[in-house]
PDB file of C-alpha atoms in Angstrom:
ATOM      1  CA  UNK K   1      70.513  90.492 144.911  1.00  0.00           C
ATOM      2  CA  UNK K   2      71.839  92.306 148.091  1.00  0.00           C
ATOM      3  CA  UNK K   3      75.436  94.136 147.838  1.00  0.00           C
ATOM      4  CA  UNK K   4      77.034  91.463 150.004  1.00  0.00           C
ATOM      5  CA  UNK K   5      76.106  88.922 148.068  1.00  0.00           C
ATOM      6  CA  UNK K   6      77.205  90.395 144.850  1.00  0.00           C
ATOM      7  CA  UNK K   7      80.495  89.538 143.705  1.00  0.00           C
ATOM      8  CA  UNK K   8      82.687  90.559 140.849  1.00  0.00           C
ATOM      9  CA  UNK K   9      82.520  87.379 139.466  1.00  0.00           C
ATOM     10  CA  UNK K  10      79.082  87.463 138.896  1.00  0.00           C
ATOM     11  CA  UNK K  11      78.984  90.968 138.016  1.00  0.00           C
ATOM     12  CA  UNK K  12      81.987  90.477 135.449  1.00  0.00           C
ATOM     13  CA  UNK K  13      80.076  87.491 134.153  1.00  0.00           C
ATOM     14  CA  UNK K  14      77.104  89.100 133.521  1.00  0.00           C
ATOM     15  CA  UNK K  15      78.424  92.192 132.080  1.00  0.00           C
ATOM     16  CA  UNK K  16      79.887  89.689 129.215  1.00  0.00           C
ATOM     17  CA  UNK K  17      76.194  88.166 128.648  1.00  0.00           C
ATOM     18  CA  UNK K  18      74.671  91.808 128.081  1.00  0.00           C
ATOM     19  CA  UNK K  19      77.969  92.702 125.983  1.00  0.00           C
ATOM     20  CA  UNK K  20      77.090  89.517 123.809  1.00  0.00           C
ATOM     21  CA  UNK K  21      73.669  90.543 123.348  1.00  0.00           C
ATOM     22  CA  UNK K  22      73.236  94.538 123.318  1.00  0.00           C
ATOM     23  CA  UNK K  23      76.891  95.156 122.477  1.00  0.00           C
ATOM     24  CA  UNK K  24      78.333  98.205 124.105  1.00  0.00           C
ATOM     25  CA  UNK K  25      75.632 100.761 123.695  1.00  0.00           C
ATOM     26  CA  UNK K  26      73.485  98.282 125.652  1.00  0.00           C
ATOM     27  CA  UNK K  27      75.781  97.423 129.036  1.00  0.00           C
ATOM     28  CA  UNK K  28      74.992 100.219 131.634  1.00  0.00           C
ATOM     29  CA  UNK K  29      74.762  99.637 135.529  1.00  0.00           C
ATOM     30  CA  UNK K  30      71.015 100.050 135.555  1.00  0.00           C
ATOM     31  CA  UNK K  31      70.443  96.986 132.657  1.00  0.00           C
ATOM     32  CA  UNK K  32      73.165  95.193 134.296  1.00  0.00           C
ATOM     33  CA  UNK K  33      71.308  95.661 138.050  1.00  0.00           C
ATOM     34  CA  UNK K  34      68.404  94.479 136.551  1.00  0.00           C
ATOM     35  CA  UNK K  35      69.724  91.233 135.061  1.00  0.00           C
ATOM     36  CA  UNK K  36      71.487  90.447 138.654  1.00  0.00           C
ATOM     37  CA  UNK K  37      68.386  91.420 140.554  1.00  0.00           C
ATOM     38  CA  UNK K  38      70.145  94.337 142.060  1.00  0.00           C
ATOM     39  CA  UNK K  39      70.106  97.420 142.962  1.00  0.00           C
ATOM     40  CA  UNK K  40      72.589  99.578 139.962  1.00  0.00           C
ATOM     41  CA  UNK K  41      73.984 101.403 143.111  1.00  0.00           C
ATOM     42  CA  UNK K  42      75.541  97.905 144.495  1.00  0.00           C
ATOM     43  CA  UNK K  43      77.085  97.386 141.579  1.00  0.00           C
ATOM     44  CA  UNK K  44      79.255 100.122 142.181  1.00  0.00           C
ATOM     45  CA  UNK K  45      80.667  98.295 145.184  1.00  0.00           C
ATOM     46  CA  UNK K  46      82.806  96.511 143.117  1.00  0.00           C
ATOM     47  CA  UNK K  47      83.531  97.936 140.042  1.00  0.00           C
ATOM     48  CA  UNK K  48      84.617 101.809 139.393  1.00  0.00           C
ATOM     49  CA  UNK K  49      82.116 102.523 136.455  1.00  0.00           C
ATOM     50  CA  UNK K  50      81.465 101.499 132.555  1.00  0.00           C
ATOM     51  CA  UNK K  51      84.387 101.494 131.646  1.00  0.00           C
ATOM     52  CA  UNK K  52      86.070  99.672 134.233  1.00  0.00           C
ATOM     53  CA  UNK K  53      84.041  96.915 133.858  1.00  0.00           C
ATOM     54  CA  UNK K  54      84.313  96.712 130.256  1.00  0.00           C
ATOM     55  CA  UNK K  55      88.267  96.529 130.530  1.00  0.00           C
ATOM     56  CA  UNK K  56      87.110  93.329 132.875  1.00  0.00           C
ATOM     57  CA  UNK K  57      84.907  91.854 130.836  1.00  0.00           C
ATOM     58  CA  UNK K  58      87.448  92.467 127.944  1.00  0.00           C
ATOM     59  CA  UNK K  59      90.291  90.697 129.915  1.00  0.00           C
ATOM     60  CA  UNK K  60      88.164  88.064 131.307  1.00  0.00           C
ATOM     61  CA  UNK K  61      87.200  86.769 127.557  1.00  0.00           C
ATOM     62  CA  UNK K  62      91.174  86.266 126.520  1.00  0.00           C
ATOM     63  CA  UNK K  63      91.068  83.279 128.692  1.00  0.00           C
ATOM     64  CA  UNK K  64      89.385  81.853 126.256  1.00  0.00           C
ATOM     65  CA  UNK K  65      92.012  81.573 124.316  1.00  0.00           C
ATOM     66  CA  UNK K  66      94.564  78.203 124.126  1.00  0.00           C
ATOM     67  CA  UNK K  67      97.920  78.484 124.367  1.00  0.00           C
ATOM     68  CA  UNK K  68      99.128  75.026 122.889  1.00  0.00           C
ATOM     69  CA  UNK K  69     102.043  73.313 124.884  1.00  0.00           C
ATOM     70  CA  UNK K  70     105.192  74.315 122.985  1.00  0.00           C
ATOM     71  CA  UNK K  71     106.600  70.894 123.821  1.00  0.00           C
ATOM     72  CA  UNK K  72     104.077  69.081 121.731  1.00  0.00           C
ATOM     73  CA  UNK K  73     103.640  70.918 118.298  1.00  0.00           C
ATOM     74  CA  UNK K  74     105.961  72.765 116.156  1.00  0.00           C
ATOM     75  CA  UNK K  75     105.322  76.770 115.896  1.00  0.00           C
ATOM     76  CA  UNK K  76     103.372  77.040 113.303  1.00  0.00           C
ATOM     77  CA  UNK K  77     100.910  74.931 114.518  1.00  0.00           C
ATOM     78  CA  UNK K  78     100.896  76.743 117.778  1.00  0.00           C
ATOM     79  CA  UNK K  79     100.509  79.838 116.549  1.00  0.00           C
ATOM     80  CA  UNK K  80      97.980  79.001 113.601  1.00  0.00           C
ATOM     81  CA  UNK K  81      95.728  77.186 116.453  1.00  0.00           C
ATOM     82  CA  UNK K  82      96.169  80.728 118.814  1.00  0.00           C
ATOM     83  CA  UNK K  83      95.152  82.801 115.941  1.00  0.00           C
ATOM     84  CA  UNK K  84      92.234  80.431 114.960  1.00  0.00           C
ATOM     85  CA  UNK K  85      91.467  80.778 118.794  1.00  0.00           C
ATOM     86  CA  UNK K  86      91.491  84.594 118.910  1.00  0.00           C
ATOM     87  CA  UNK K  87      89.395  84.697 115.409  1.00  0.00           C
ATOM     88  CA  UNK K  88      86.629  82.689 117.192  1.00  0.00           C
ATOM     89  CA  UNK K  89      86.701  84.787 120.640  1.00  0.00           C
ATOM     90  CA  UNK K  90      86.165  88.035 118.776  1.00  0.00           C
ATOM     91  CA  UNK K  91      83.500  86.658 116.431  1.00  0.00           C
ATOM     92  CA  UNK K  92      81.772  85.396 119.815  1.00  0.00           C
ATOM     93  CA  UNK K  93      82.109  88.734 121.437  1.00  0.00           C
ATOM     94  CA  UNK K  94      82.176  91.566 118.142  1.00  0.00           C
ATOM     95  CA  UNK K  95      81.900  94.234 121.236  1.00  0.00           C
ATOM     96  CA  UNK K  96      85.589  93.736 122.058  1.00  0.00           C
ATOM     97  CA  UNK K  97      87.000  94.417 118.412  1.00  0.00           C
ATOM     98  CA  UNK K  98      84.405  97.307 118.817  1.00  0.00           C
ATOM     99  CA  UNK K  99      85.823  98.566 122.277  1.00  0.00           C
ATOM    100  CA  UNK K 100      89.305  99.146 120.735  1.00  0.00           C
ATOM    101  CA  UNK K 101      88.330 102.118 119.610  1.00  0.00           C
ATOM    102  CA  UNK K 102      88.108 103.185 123.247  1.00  0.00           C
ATOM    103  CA  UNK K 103      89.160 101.454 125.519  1.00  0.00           C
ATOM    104  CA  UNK K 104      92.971 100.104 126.502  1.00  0.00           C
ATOM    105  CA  UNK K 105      92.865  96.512 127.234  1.00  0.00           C
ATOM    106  CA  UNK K 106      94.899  94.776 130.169  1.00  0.00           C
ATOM    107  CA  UNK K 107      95.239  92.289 132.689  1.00  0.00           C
ATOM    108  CA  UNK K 108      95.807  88.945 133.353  1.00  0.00           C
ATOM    109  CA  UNK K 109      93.995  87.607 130.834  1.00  0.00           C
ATOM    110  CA  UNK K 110      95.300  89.202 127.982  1.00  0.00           C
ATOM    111  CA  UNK K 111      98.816  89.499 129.270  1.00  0.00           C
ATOM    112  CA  UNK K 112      98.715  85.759 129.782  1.00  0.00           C
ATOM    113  CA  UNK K 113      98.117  85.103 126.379  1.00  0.00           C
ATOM    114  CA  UNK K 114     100.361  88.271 124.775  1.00  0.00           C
ATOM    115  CA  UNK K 115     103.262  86.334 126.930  1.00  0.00           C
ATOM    116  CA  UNK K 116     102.470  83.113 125.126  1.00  0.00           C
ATOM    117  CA  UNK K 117     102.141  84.125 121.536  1.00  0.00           C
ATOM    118  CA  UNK K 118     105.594  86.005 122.399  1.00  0.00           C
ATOM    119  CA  UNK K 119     107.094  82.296 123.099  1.00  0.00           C
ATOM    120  CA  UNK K 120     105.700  80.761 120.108  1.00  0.00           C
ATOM    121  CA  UNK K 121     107.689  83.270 117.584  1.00  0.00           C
ATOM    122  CA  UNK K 122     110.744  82.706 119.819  1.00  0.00           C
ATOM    123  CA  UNK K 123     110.354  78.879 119.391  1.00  0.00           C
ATOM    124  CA  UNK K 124     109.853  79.389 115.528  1.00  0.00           C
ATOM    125  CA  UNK K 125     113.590  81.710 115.626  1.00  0.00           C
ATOM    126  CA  UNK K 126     112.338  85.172 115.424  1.00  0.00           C
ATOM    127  CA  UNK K 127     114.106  87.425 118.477  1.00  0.00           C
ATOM    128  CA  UNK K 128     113.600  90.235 120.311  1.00  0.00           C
ATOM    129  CA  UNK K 129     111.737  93.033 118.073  1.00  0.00           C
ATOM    130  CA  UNK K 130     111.284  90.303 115.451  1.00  0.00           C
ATOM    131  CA  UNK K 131     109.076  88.040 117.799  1.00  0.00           C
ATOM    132  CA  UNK K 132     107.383  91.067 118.253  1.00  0.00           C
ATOM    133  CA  UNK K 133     106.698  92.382 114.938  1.00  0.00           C
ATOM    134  CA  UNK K 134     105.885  89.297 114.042  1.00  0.00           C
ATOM    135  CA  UNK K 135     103.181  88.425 117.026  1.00  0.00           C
ATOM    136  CA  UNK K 136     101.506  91.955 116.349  1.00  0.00           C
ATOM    137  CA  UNK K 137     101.529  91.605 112.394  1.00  0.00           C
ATOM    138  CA  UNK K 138      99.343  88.043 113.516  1.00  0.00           C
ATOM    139  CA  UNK K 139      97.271  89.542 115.747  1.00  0.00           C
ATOM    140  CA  UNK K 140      96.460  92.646 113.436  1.00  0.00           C
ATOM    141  CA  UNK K 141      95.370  90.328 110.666  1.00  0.00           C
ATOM    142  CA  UNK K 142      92.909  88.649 112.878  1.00  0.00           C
ATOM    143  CA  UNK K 143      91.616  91.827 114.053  1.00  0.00           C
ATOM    144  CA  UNK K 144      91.125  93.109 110.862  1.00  0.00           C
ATOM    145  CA  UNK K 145      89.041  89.890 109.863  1.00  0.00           C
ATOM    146  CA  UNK K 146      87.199  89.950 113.008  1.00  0.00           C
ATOM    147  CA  UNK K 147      85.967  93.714 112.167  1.00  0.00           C
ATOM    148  CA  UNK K 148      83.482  93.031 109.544  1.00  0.00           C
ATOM    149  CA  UNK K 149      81.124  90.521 111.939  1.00  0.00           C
ATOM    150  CA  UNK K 150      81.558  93.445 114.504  1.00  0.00           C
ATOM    151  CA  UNK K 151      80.601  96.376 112.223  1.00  0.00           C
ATOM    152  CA  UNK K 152      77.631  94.427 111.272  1.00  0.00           C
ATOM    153  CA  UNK K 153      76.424  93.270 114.693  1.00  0.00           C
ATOM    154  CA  UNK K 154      76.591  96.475 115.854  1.00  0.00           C
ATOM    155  CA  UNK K 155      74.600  98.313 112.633  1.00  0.00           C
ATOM    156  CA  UNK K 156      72.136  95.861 112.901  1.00  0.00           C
ATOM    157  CA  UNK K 157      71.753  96.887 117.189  1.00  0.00           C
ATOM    158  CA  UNK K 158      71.745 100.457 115.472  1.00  0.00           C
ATOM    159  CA  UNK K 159      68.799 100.017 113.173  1.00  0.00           C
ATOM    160  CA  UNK K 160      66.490  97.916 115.397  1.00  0.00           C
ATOM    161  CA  UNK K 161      66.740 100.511 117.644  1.00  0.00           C
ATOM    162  CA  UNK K 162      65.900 103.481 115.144  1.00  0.00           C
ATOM    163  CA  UNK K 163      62.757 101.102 114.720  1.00  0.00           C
ATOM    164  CA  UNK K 164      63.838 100.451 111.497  1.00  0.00           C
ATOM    165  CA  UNK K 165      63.801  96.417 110.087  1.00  0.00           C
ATOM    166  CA  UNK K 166      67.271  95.732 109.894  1.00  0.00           C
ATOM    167  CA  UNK K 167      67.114  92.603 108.015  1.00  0.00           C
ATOM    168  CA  UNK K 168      65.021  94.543 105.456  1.00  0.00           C
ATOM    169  CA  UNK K 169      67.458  97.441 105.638  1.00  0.00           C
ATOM    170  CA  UNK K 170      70.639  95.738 104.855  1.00  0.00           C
ATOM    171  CA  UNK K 171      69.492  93.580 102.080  1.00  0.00           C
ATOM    172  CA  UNK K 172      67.997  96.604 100.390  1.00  0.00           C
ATOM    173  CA  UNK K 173      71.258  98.239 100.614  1.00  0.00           C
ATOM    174  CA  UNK K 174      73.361  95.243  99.354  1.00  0.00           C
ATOM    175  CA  UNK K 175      70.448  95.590  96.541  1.00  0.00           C
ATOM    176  CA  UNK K 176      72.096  98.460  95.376  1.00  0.00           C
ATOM    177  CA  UNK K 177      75.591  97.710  95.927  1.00  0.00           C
ATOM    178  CA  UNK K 178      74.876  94.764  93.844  1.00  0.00           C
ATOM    179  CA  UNK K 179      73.696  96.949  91.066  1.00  0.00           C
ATOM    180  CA  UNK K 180      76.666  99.580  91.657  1.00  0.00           C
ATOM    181  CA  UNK K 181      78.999  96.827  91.081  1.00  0.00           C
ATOM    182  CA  UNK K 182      77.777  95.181  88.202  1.00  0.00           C
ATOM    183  CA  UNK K 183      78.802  97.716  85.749  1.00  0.00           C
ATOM    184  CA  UNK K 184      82.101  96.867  86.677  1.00  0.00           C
ATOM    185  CA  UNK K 185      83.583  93.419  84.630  1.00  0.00           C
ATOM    186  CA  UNK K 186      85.200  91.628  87.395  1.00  0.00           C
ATOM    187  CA  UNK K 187      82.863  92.332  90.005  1.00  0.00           C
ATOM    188  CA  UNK K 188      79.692  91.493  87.876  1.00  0.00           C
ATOM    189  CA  UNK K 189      81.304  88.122  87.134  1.00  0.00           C
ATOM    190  CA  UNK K 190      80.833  87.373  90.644  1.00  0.00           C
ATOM    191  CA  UNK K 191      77.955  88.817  91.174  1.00  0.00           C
ATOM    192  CA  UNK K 192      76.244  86.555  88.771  1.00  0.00           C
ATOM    193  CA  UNK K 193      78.008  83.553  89.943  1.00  0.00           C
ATOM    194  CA  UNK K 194      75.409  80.994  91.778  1.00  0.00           C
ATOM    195  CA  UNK K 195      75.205  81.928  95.303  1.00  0.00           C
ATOM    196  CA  UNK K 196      77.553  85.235  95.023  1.00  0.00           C
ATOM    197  CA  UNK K 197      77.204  87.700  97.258  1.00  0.00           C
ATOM    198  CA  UNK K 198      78.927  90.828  96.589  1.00  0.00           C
ATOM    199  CA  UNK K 199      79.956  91.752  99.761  1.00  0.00           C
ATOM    200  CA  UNK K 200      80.650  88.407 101.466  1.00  0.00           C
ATOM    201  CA  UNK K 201      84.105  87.482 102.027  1.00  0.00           C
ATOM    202  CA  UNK K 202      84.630  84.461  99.727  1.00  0.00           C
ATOM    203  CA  UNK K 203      84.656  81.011 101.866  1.00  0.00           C
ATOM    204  CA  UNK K 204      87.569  79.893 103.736  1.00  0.00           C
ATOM    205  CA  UNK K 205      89.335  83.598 103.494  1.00  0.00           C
ATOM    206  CA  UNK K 206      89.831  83.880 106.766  1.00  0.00           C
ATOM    207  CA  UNK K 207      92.160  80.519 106.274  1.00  0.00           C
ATOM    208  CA  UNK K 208      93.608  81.256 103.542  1.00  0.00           C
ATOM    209  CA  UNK K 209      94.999  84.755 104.497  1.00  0.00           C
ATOM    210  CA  UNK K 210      96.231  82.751 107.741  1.00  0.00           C
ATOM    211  CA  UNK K 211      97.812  80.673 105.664  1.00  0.00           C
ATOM    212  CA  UNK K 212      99.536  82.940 103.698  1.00  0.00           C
ATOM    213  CA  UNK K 213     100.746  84.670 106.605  1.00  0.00           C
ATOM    214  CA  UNK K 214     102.236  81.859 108.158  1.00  0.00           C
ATOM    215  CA  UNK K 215     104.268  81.365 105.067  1.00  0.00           C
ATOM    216  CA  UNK K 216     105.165  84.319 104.836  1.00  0.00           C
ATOM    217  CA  UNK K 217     106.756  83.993 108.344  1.00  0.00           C
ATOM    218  CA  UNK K 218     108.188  80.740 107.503  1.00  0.00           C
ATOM    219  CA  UNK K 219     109.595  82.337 104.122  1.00  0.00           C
ATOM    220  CA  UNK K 220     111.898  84.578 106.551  1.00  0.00           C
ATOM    221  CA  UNK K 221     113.153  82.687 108.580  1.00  0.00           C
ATOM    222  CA  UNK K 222     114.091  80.225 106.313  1.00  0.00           C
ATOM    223  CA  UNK K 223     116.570  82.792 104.230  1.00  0.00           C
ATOM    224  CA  UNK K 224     118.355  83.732 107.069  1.00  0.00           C
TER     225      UNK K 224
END
C-alpha cells in the first residue's frame, strides 16, 4: 500500500489486530508493513515509532467501553456495567494490561471514559478526592483480575516461540503445582473436588469481588 494511501486509521487499526494476536513482542513496523502491504518506512509517515503507536492503539481500544446514560440507571448500575465493560476490553486485548508496565496511557479515548466513571461516583455522593479514590480503587480491581488472562497469553507467546509445546508445558507445570498443594488440607480439598483446578479462579469471582466492592462503596456512603 503506497504512503499516500496509508492512513492512521488503518495503521492504528491494524496495529490492534497484530497486538491481539502476537501481543507486544510481536507488533514492530516491519510485521505491521507487511500486514498493510507496505513498505515499514511509510509507516513512519504517520506514526513516531513503537511506542507511539502502541499509546494509539491503547487509547483507541477504551472506546470500547460504555458509559451508561446517568439519567437512566442509578450508580451502581452504571458503574458495575463500566467495570464489566473494562473487564471484557482487557480480556480481549491482555497486551494493554501488559503495556502498563511501560507505557503511559492517554488520549481521547481513555480520558473520555476516566471523565465518565468520575461522574458516576459523583452521582452515587462521593466528592472531590472521594470520587476519585473511589473510581481508581474500581479500576485497580479490574486490572488486577484482568492480569492473570494477560500473564498467560503472553507465557504461552513465550513458549511457542522457544519451540517449546506450550499446551504441554503448562499442564505439566500445573501437574506439579497440583501435587505441591495437596499436602496442604484446604487446598487438597479442592483439588480433589470434581472438575477443580488448582489454579483457576473459582467461577463467577470476577462478579463476586465486583460485587463486594460495590457494597462496599454503598456501605460508605450510606453511614455518612
Amino acid at each position: 500500500m503506497p504512503r499516500d494511501t496509508l492512513t492512521r486509521e488503518q495503521i492504528i487499526r491494524t496495529a490492534i489486530e497484530l497486538l491481539d494476536e502476537d501481543g507486544l513482542e510481536g507488533l514492530n513496523m516491519r510485521s505491521l508493513g507487511r500486514r498493510l502491504n507496505s513498505a515499514a518506512t511509510a509507516v513512519y509517515w504517520h506514526v513516531k515509532n513503537k511506542d507511539n503507536l502502541v499509546t494509539l492503539a491503547g487509547d483507541r481500544v477504551w472506546g470500547e467501553i460504555g458509559l451508561p446514560d446517568l439519567d437512566a440507571v442509578d450508580w451502581r448500575t452504571a458503574a458495575t456495567a463500566m467495570a464489566s465493560d473494562l473487564y471484557a476490553m482487557f480480556t480481549r486485548h491482555p497486551w494493554l494490561v501488559q503495556a502498563f508496565a511501560s507505557h503511559l496511557f492517554y488520549g481521547a479515548g481513555k480520558a473520555r471514559h476516566d471523565d465518565h466513571s468520575l461522574a458516576v461516583y459523583e452521582a452515587a455522593g462521593f466528592s472531590g478526592p472521594e470520587a476519585d479514590q473511589a473510581a481508581a480503587t474500581v479500576f485497580t480491581f479490574v486490572l488486577g483480575n484482568a492480569l492473570g488472562s494477560s500473564a498467560t497469553a503472553a507465557l504461552t507467546r513465550q513458549l511457542d516461540r522457544d519451540g517449546g509445546n506450550a499446551e504441554e508445558v503448562l499442564r505439566e507445570t500445573m501437574k506439579q503445582a497440583d501435587e505441591v498443594a495437596l499436602q496442604f488440607p484446604r487446598l487438597r480439598s479442592r483439588i480433589e473436588a470434581p472438575d477443580a483446578a488448582y489454579a483457576d479462579a473459582p467461577a463467577g469471582s470476577f462478579e463476586f469481588g465486583l460485587r463486594a466492592l460495590m457494597d462496599g462503596l454503598e456501605a460508605q456512603l450510606a453511614s455518612r
